[in-house]
XYZ file of C-alpha atoms in Angstrom:
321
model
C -30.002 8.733 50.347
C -27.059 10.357 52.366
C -24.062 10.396 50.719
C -20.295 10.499 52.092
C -18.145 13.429 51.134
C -14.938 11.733 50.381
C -12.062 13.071 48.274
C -12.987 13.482 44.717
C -10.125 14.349 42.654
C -7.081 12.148 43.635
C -6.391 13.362 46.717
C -5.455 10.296 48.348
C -7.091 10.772 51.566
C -7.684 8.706 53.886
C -12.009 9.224 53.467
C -11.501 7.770 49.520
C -10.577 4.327 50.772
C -13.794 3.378 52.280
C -15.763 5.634 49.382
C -17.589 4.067 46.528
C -19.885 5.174 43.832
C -21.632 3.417 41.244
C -22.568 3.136 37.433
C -26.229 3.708 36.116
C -25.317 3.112 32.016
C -23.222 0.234 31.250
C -20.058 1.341 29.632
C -17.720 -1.566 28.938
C -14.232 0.546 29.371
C -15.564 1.622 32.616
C -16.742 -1.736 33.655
C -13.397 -2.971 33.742
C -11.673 -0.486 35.601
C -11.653 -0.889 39.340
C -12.254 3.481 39.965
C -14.331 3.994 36.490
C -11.246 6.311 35.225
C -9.642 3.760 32.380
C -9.918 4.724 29.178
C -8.602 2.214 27.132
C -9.512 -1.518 27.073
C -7.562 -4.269 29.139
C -8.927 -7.024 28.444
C -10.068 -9.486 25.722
C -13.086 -9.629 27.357
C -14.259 -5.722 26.869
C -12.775 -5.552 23.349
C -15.629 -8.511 22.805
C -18.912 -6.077 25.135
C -17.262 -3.048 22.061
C -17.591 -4.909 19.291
C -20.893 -6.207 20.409
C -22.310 -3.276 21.541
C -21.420 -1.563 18.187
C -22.631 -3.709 16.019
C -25.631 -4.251 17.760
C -25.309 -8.163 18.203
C -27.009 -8.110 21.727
C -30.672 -7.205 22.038
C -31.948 -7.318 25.638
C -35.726 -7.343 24.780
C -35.337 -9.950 22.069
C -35.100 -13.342 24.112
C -38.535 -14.289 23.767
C -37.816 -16.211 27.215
C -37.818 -13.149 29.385
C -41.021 -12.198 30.250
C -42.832 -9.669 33.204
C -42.406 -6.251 34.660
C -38.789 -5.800 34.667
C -39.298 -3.535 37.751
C -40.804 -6.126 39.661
C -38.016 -8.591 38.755
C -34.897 -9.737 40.525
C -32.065 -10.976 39.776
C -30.626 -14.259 41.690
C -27.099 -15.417 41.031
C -24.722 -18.252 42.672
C -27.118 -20.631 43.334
C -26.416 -24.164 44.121
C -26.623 -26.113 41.148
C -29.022 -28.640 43.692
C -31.512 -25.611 44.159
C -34.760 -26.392 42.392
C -37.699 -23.949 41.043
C -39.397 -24.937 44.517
C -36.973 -24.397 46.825
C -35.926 -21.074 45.282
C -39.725 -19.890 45.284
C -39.926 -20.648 48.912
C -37.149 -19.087 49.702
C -37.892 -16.038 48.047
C -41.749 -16.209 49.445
C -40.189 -14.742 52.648
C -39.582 -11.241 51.164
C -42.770 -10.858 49.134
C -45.148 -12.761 47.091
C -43.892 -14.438 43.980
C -45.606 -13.813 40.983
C -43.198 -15.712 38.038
C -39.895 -17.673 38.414
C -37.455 -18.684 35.872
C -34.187 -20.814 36.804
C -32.102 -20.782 33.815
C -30.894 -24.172 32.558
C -29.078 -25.685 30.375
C -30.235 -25.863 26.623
C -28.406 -29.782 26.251
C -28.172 -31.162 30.168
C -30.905 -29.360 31.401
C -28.841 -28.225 34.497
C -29.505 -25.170 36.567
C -26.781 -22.400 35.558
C -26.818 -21.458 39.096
C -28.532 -17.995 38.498
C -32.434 -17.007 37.790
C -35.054 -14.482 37.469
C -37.898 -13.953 39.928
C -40.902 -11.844 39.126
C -42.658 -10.610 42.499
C -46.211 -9.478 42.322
C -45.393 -5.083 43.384
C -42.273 -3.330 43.437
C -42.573 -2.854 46.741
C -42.181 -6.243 47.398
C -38.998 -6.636 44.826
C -37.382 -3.476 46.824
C -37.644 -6.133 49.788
C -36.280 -9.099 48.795
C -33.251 -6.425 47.020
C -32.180 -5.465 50.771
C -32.791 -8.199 52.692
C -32.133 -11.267 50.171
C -28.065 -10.073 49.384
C -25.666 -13.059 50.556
C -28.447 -14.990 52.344
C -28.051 -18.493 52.142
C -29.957 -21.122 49.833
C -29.330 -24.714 50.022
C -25.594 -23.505 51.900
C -24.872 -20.925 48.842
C -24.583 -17.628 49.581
C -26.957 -15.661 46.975
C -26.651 -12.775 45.764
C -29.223 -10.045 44.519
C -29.426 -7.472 42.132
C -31.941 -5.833 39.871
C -32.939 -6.596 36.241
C -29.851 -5.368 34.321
C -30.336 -6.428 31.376
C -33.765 -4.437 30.845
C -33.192 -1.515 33.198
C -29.476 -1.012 32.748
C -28.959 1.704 29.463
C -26.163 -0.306 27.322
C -26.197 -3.382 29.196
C -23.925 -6.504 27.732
C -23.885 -10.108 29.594
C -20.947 -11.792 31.237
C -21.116 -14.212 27.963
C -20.619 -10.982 25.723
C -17.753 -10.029 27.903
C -19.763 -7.758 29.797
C -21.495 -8.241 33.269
C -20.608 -6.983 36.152
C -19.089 -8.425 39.417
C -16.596 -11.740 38.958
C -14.412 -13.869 41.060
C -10.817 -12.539 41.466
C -9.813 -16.418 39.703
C -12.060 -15.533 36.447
C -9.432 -12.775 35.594
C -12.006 -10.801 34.209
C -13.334 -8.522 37.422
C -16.256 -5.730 36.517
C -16.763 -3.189 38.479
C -19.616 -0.215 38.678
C -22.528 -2.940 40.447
C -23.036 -3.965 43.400
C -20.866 -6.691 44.263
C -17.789 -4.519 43.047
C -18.347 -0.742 43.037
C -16.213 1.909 41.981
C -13.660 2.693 44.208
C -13.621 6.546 44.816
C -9.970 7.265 42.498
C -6.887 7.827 44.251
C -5.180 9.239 41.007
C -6.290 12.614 38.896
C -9.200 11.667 37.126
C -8.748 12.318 33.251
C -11.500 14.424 32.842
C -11.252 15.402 29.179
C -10.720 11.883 27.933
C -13.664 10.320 30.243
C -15.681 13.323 28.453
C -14.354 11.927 25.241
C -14.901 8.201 25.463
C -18.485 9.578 26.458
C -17.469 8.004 30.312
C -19.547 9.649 33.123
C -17.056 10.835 36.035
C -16.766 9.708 39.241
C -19.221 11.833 41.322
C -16.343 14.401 43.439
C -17.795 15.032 46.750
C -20.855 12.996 46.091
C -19.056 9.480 47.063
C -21.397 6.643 48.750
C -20.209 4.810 51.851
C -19.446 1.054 51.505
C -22.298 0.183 53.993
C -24.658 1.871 52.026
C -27.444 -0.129 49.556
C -27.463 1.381 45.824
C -30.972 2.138 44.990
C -32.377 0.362 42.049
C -34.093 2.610 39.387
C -37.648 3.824 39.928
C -40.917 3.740 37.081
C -41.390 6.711 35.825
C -44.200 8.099 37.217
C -45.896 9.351 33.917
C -48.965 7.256 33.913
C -47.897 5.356 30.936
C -48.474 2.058 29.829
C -46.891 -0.947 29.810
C -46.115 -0.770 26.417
C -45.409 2.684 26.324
C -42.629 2.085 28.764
C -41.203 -0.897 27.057
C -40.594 0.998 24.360
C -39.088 3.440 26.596
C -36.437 0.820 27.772
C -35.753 -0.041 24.533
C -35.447 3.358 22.626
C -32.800 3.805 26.371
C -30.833 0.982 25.749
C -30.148 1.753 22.325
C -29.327 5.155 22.245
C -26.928 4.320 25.360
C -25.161 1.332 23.859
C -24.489 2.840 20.104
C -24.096 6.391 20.693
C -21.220 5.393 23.251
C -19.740 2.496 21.643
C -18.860 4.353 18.158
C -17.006 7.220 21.143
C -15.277 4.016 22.165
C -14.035 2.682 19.451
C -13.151 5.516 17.415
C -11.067 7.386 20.590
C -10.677 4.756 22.887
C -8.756 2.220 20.795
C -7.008 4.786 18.168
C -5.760 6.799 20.853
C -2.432 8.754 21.012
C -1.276 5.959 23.588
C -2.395 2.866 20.732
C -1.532 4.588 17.209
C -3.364 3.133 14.329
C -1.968 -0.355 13.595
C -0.703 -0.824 10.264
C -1.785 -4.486 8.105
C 0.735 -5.707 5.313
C -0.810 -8.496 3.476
C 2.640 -9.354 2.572
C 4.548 -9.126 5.919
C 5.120 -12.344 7.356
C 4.188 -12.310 11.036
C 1.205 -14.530 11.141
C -0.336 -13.358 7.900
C 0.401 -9.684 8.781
C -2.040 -10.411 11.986
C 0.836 -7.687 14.000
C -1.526 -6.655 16.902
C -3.620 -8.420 19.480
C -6.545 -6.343 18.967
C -6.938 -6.947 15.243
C -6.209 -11.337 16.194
C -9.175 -10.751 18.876
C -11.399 -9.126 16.346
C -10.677 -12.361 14.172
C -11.118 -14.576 16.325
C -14.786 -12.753 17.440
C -15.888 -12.663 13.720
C -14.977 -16.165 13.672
C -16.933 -17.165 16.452
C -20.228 -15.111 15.988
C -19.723 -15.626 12.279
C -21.243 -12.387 11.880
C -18.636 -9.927 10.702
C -15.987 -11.895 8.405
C -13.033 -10.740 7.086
C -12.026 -12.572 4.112
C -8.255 -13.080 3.664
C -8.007 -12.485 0.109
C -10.133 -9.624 -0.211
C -7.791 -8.098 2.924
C -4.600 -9.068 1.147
C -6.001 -6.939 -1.465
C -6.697 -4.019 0.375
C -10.713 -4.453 0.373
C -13.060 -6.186 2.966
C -15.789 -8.458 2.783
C -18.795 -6.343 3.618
C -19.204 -2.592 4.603
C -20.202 -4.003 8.507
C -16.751 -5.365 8.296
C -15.480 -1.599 6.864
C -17.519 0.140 9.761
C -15.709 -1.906 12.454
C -11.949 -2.138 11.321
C -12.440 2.106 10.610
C -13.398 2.142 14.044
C -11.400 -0.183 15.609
C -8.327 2.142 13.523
C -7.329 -0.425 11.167
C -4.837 0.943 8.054
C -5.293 -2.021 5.385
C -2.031 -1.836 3.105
């Protein structure tokens, strides 16, 4: 794929505006920042896709729902809520042959979520309906396309999460790195030590794409493996990506020089000593997943409730009085 040479390092010439590059591991930080050079958080929403992907709480390969050759399967998002399992198929008929198809409803209702899965029968024919399928129109919504994230994307962590990628500009929680919304090429001096320390990948100098350019997705390995074989593959992928990175996250990211640890008093009275909206959004997570509790009277005396809940508020730089 040819490439455009625009200006790598902050330049600020005129070739970086139209120059674009784009993310193969899902990093949350990065997700959220509109030229992949952030390095801390700013948003409730990543500080949710860290503390997930740290403490493991998303599994892509455990929802016993999603089924067939990730390679062969495409993503479909904002669909009309009207569009049925039928029309969708025949719709997507005209780039290949459809070999599985699942529009994902509502548990309660029963109504389409307006996004689904479709399984075609070769790659070949996936790699179609990935070029020529983007912002066609299906019952008069304009689709969009993408690969299988969630299985093929190293670190991946859903929109629900706080992750995803893409958004509308009135969700106030844009990500960026896909295809929708790609990096722009960075008009500042990248911060190459701390990208390399937050375990970031940097934008590509020299090696931008063009705007009018298709990403590729990613390719089987040609190794003659199995099926199996390169499930496990996936999987062993994903999990090295999404924990080795997330513990560089949390321990540099957050308790940076620019965010010094925050200090808890158990007797300060400013909200129960809750003095930093990072430690209220971890709450208010634990609360919600009811996964990793923090127990105010085992806080108040300087102990918490389990070691998960040790390994997180270390990380996240917490200093319990």
């Amino acid at each position: 794929m040819t490439h455009d040479g625009g200006g790598g390092s902050g330049s600020g010439s005129s070739s970086s505006l139209s120059s674009v590059f784009y993310s193969d591991e899902y990093h949350p930080i990065q997700a959220g920042s509109i030229d992949g050079t952030d390095i801390l958080p700013h948003d409730n929403g990543v500080y949710r896709a860290l503390l997930c992907s740290k403490a493991a709480l998303y599994d892509p390969f455990g929802d016993p729902k999603v089924t067939g050759d990730p390679y062969c399967t495409l993503f479909v998002g904002r669909l009309s809520h009207l569009t049925t399992e039928d029309t969708l198929r025949k719709a997507m008929s005209d780039f290949g042959r459809v070999k599985n198809l699942r529009l994902v409803r509502d548990i309660v209702t029963g109504a389409s979520r307006g996004y689904a899965f479709v399984e075609f029968e070769t790659e070949k024919d996936m790699r179609r309906a990935y070029k020529d399928a983007h912002h066609t129109y299906i019952d008069g919504s304009e689709i969009i396309v993408d690969y299988n994230r969630q299985q093929l994307m190293p670190g991946w962590i859903p929109r629900r999460l706080g992750g995803g990628l893409g958004g509308k500009k009135e969700s106030g929680q844009l990500r960026f790195g896909g295809r929708e919304r790609p990096f722009r090429a960075p008009l500042r001096l990248i911060p190459f030590d701390d990208l390399k320390r937050l375990g970031i990948p940097p934008p590509p100098e020299g090696r931008y794409m063009s705007r009018f350019q298709i990403p590729s997705p990613p390719r089987r390995k040609r190794s003659g493996s199995s099926d199996l074989d390169e499930r496990s593959r996936l999987e062993k992928h994903h999990r090295h990506a999404g924990h080795s990175s997330s513990r560089r996250i949390l321990t540099s990211g957050i308790t940076g020089s620019t965010h010094p640890p925050v200090k808890f008093d158990g007797n300060s009275g400013d909200n129960g000593g809750w003095r930093d909206l990072r430690f209220r959004t971890l709450r208010c997570f634990c609360k919600k997943l009811a996964v990793l509790r923090i127990v105010s009277s085992d806080i108040n005396q300087g102990e918490a409730s389990s070691s998960s809940t040790l390994v997180v508020a270390s990380d996240l730089g917490l200093v319990l009085a």
